[in-house]
Structures are given as structure tokens and as C-alpha cells.
Amino acid sequence: MQHWFFLAGAIALEVAGTTAMKLSASFTKLVPSVLLFVFYAASFVALTLALKKIDVSVAYAVWSGVGTALIAAIGILYFREPATALKFISLLLIIVGVVGLLLGGEKH
């Protein structure tokens, strides 16, 4: 079960890194620019630890899919990006794909 906590941490750190990327304003703001690299490095460490027990296809799909969904929500709620029906349908398809990979994954 610990490996899923590493994966959850990797997702949270990746989302923090992507948010810092937006806040860095193309590397013109120092603190978010530095945090971007710190968060991404920590995310890759946590993802690597999760891969000890989770298939790479499943771990990466969950990491990128959940991260994408969370970043889309942050974009809509915090950065006031448009919330379109196509955007929601596309996110739903990502979630369906991730669930499909989870259900089709082998148990270690």
C-alpha cells in the first residue's frame, strides 16, 4: 500500500510543479521558478519509488492522468481558464482510460 502513497505524493508534487511553472511567468519570478524544479525533482523521486510495486503503464497513466485532471481544475478555478463541455468530456475520457489500465493491470 505504501507504493500508492508514493504515487499520490508524486502526483501532488507534479501538480505543484506545474502550478509553479505557470506562476513563474516564463522564469521571470525567482521563487516559483526555483520551486518548479524542486517539485518536479521530488515528484520523479516519489514516482520512481512507486514503480517498485506498481506496473509502469499503470503508474504513469495514473500520474499523468490524475495530474492532468487536477491541473485542468486548477486552471479553471484559480487561473480562470474557460470551462467548456469539450474540456470536461476530454477529462472524462482520460479518467476512463486510467481506470481501464488499473483494472487491466497485473497484481504483483
mmCIF file of C-alpha atoms in Angstrom:
data_model
loop_
_atom_site.group_PDB
_atom_site.id
_atom_site.type_symbol
_atom_site.label_atom_id
_atom_site.label_comp_id
_atom_site.label_asym_id
_atom_site.label_seq_id
_atom_site.Cartn_x
_atom_site.Cartn_y
_atom_site.Cartn_z
ATOM 1 C CA MET A 1 0.000 0.000 0.000
ATOM 2 C CA GLN A 2 2.957 2.309 0.630
ATOM 3 C CA HIS A 3 3.697 2.490 -3.100
ATOM 4 C CA TRP A 4 0.295 4.087 -3.720
ATOM 5 C CA PHE A 5 1.168 6.802 -1.178
ATOM 6 C CA PHE A 6 4.371 7.442 -3.112
ATOM 7 C CA LEU A 7 2.309 7.715 -6.297
ATOM 8 C CA ALA A 8 -0.144 10.124 -4.637
ATOM 9 C CA GLY A 9 2.789 12.211 -3.429
ATOM 10 C CA ALA A 10 4.303 12.172 -6.922
ATOM 11 C CA ILE A 11 1.018 13.440 -8.344
ATOM 12 C CA ALA A 12 0.717 16.229 -5.765
ATOM 13 C CA LEU A 13 4.326 17.305 -6.350
ATOM 14 C CA GLU A 14 3.883 17.283 -10.130
ATOM 15 C CA VAL A 15 0.747 19.408 -9.835
ATOM 16 C CA ALA A 16 2.621 21.815 -7.536
ATOM 17 C CA GLY A 17 5.463 21.958 -10.066
ATOM 18 C CA THR A 18 3.137 22.702 -12.961
ATOM 19 C CA THR A 19 1.345 25.376 -10.943
ATOM 20 C CA ALA A 20 4.734 26.898 -10.066
ATOM 21 C CA MET A 21 5.551 26.818 -13.790
ATOM 22 C CA LYS A 22 2.520 28.990 -14.516
ATOM 23 C CA LEU A 23 3.300 31.298 -11.581
ATOM 24 C CA SER A 24 6.935 31.700 -12.695
ATOM 25 C CA ALA A 25 5.744 33.862 -15.603
ATOM 26 C CA SER A 26 8.265 32.358 -18.036
ATOM 27 C CA PHE A 27 11.039 32.255 -15.417
ATOM 28 C CA THR A 28 10.709 35.960 -14.564
ATOM 29 C CA LYS A 29 9.779 35.279 -10.911
ATOM 30 C CA LEU A 30 12.543 33.657 -8.864
ATOM 31 C CA VAL A 31 10.679 31.728 -6.156
ATOM 32 C CA PRO A 32 8.165 29.941 -8.405
ATOM 33 C CA SER A 33 10.966 29.252 -10.911
ATOM 34 C CA VAL A 34 13.085 27.523 -8.269
ATOM 35 C CA LEU A 35 10.081 25.685 -6.805
ATOM 36 C CA LEU A 36 9.208 24.347 -10.254
ATOM 37 C CA PHE A 37 12.473 22.362 -10.353
ATOM 38 C CA VAL A 38 12.270 21.308 -6.701
ATOM 39 C CA PHE A 39 8.717 19.998 -7.062
ATOM 40 C CA TYR A 40 9.417 18.163 -10.319
ATOM 41 C CA ALA A 41 12.580 16.538 -8.958
ATOM 42 C CA ALA A 42 10.735 15.391 -5.834
ATOM 43 C CA SER A 43 7.868 14.133 -7.996
ATOM 44 C CA PHE A 44 10.220 11.977 -10.058
ATOM 45 C CA VAL A 45 11.786 10.569 -6.890
ATOM 46 C CA ALA A 46 8.374 9.633 -5.489
ATOM 47 C CA LEU A 47 7.269 8.186 -8.852
ATOM 48 C CA THR A 48 10.437 6.095 -9.003
ATOM 49 C CA LEU A 49 9.723 4.702 -5.535
ATOM 50 C CA ALA A 50 6.142 3.902 -6.558
ATOM 51 C CA LEU A 51 7.432 1.945 -9.559
ATOM 52 C CA LYS A 52 8.941 -0.650 -7.225
ATOM 53 C CA LYS A 53 5.484 -2.224 -6.832
ATOM 54 C CA ILE A 54 3.231 -0.665 -9.489
ATOM 55 C CA ASP A 55 3.442 -1.525 -13.201
ATOM 56 C CA VAL A 56 4.943 1.370 -15.128
ATOM 57 C CA SER A 57 1.966 1.514 -17.511
ATOM 58 C CA VAL A 58 -0.446 1.882 -14.618
ATOM 59 C CA ALA A 59 1.705 4.222 -12.511
ATOM 60 C CA TYR A 60 2.441 6.577 -15.384
ATOM 61 C CA ALA A 61 -1.171 6.612 -16.557
ATOM 62 C CA VAL A 62 -2.400 7.429 -13.054
ATOM 63 C CA TRP A 63 0.376 10.004 -12.513
ATOM 64 C CA SER A 64 -0.210 11.821 -15.778
ATOM 65 C CA GLY A 65 -3.998 11.359 -15.919
ATOM 66 C CA VAL A 66 -4.789 12.469 -12.393
ATOM 67 C CA GLY A 67 -2.202 15.235 -12.693
ATOM 68 C CA THR A 68 -3.827 16.441 -15.915
ATOM 69 C CA ALA A 69 -7.283 16.429 -14.346
ATOM 70 C CA LEU A 70 -6.073 18.334 -11.276
ATOM 71 C CA ILE A 71 -4.197 20.901 -13.360
ATOM 72 C CA ALA A 72 -7.277 21.397 -15.533
ATOM 73 C CA ALA A 73 -9.342 22.025 -12.384
ATOM 74 C CA ILE A 74 -6.739 24.466 -11.042
ATOM 75 C CA GLY A 75 -6.670 26.200 -14.416
ATOM 76 C CA ILE A 76 -10.431 26.618 -14.382
ATOM 77 C CA LEU A 77 -10.842 27.516 -10.703
ATOM 78 C CA TYR A 78 -7.692 29.542 -9.975
ATOM 79 C CA PHE A 79 -6.401 30.832 -13.308
ATOM 80 C CA ARG A 80 -9.924 31.405 -14.680
ATOM 81 C CA GLU A 81 -9.444 29.363 -17.840
ATOM 82 C CA PRO A 82 -12.602 28.598 -19.821
ATOM 83 C CA ALA A 83 -14.612 25.566 -18.717
ATOM 84 C CA THR A 84 -16.009 24.071 -21.897
ATOM 85 C CA ALA A 85 -18.036 20.930 -22.475
ATOM 86 C CA LEU A 86 -15.266 19.570 -24.713
ATOM 87 C CA LYS A 87 -12.731 20.077 -21.931
ATOM 88 C CA PHE A 88 -14.894 18.132 -19.452
ATOM 89 C CA ILE A 89 -15.590 15.322 -21.932
ATOM 90 C CA SER A 90 -11.876 15.044 -22.692
ATOM 91 C CA LEU A 91 -11.028 14.843 -18.978
ATOM 92 C CA LEU A 92 -13.683 12.164 -18.544
ATOM 93 C CA LEU A 93 -12.075 10.135 -21.336
ATOM 94 C CA ILE A 94 -8.684 10.421 -19.606
ATOM 95 C CA ILE A 95 -10.219 9.152 -16.370
ATOM 96 C CA VAL A 96 -11.901 6.247 -18.201
ATOM 97 C CA GLY A 97 -8.544 5.322 -19.746
ATOM 98 C CA VAL A 98 -6.760 5.394 -16.393
ATOM 99 C CA VAL A 99 -9.458 3.232 -14.782
ATOM 100 C CA GLY A 100 -9.188 0.801 -17.688
ATOM 101 C CA LEU A 101 -5.429 0.477 -17.167
ATOM 102 C CA LEU A 102 -5.941 -0.003 -13.428
ATOM 103 C CA LEU A 103 -8.470 -2.752 -13.966
ATOM 104 C CA GLY A 104 -6.311 -4.442 -16.573
ATOM 105 C CA GLY A 105 -3.084 -4.277 -14.548
ATOM 106 C CA GLU A 106 -1.394 -7.355 -13.104
ATOM 107 C CA LYS A 107 -1.068 -7.820 -9.385
ATOM 108 C CA HIS A 108 2.448 -8.164 -8.011
#
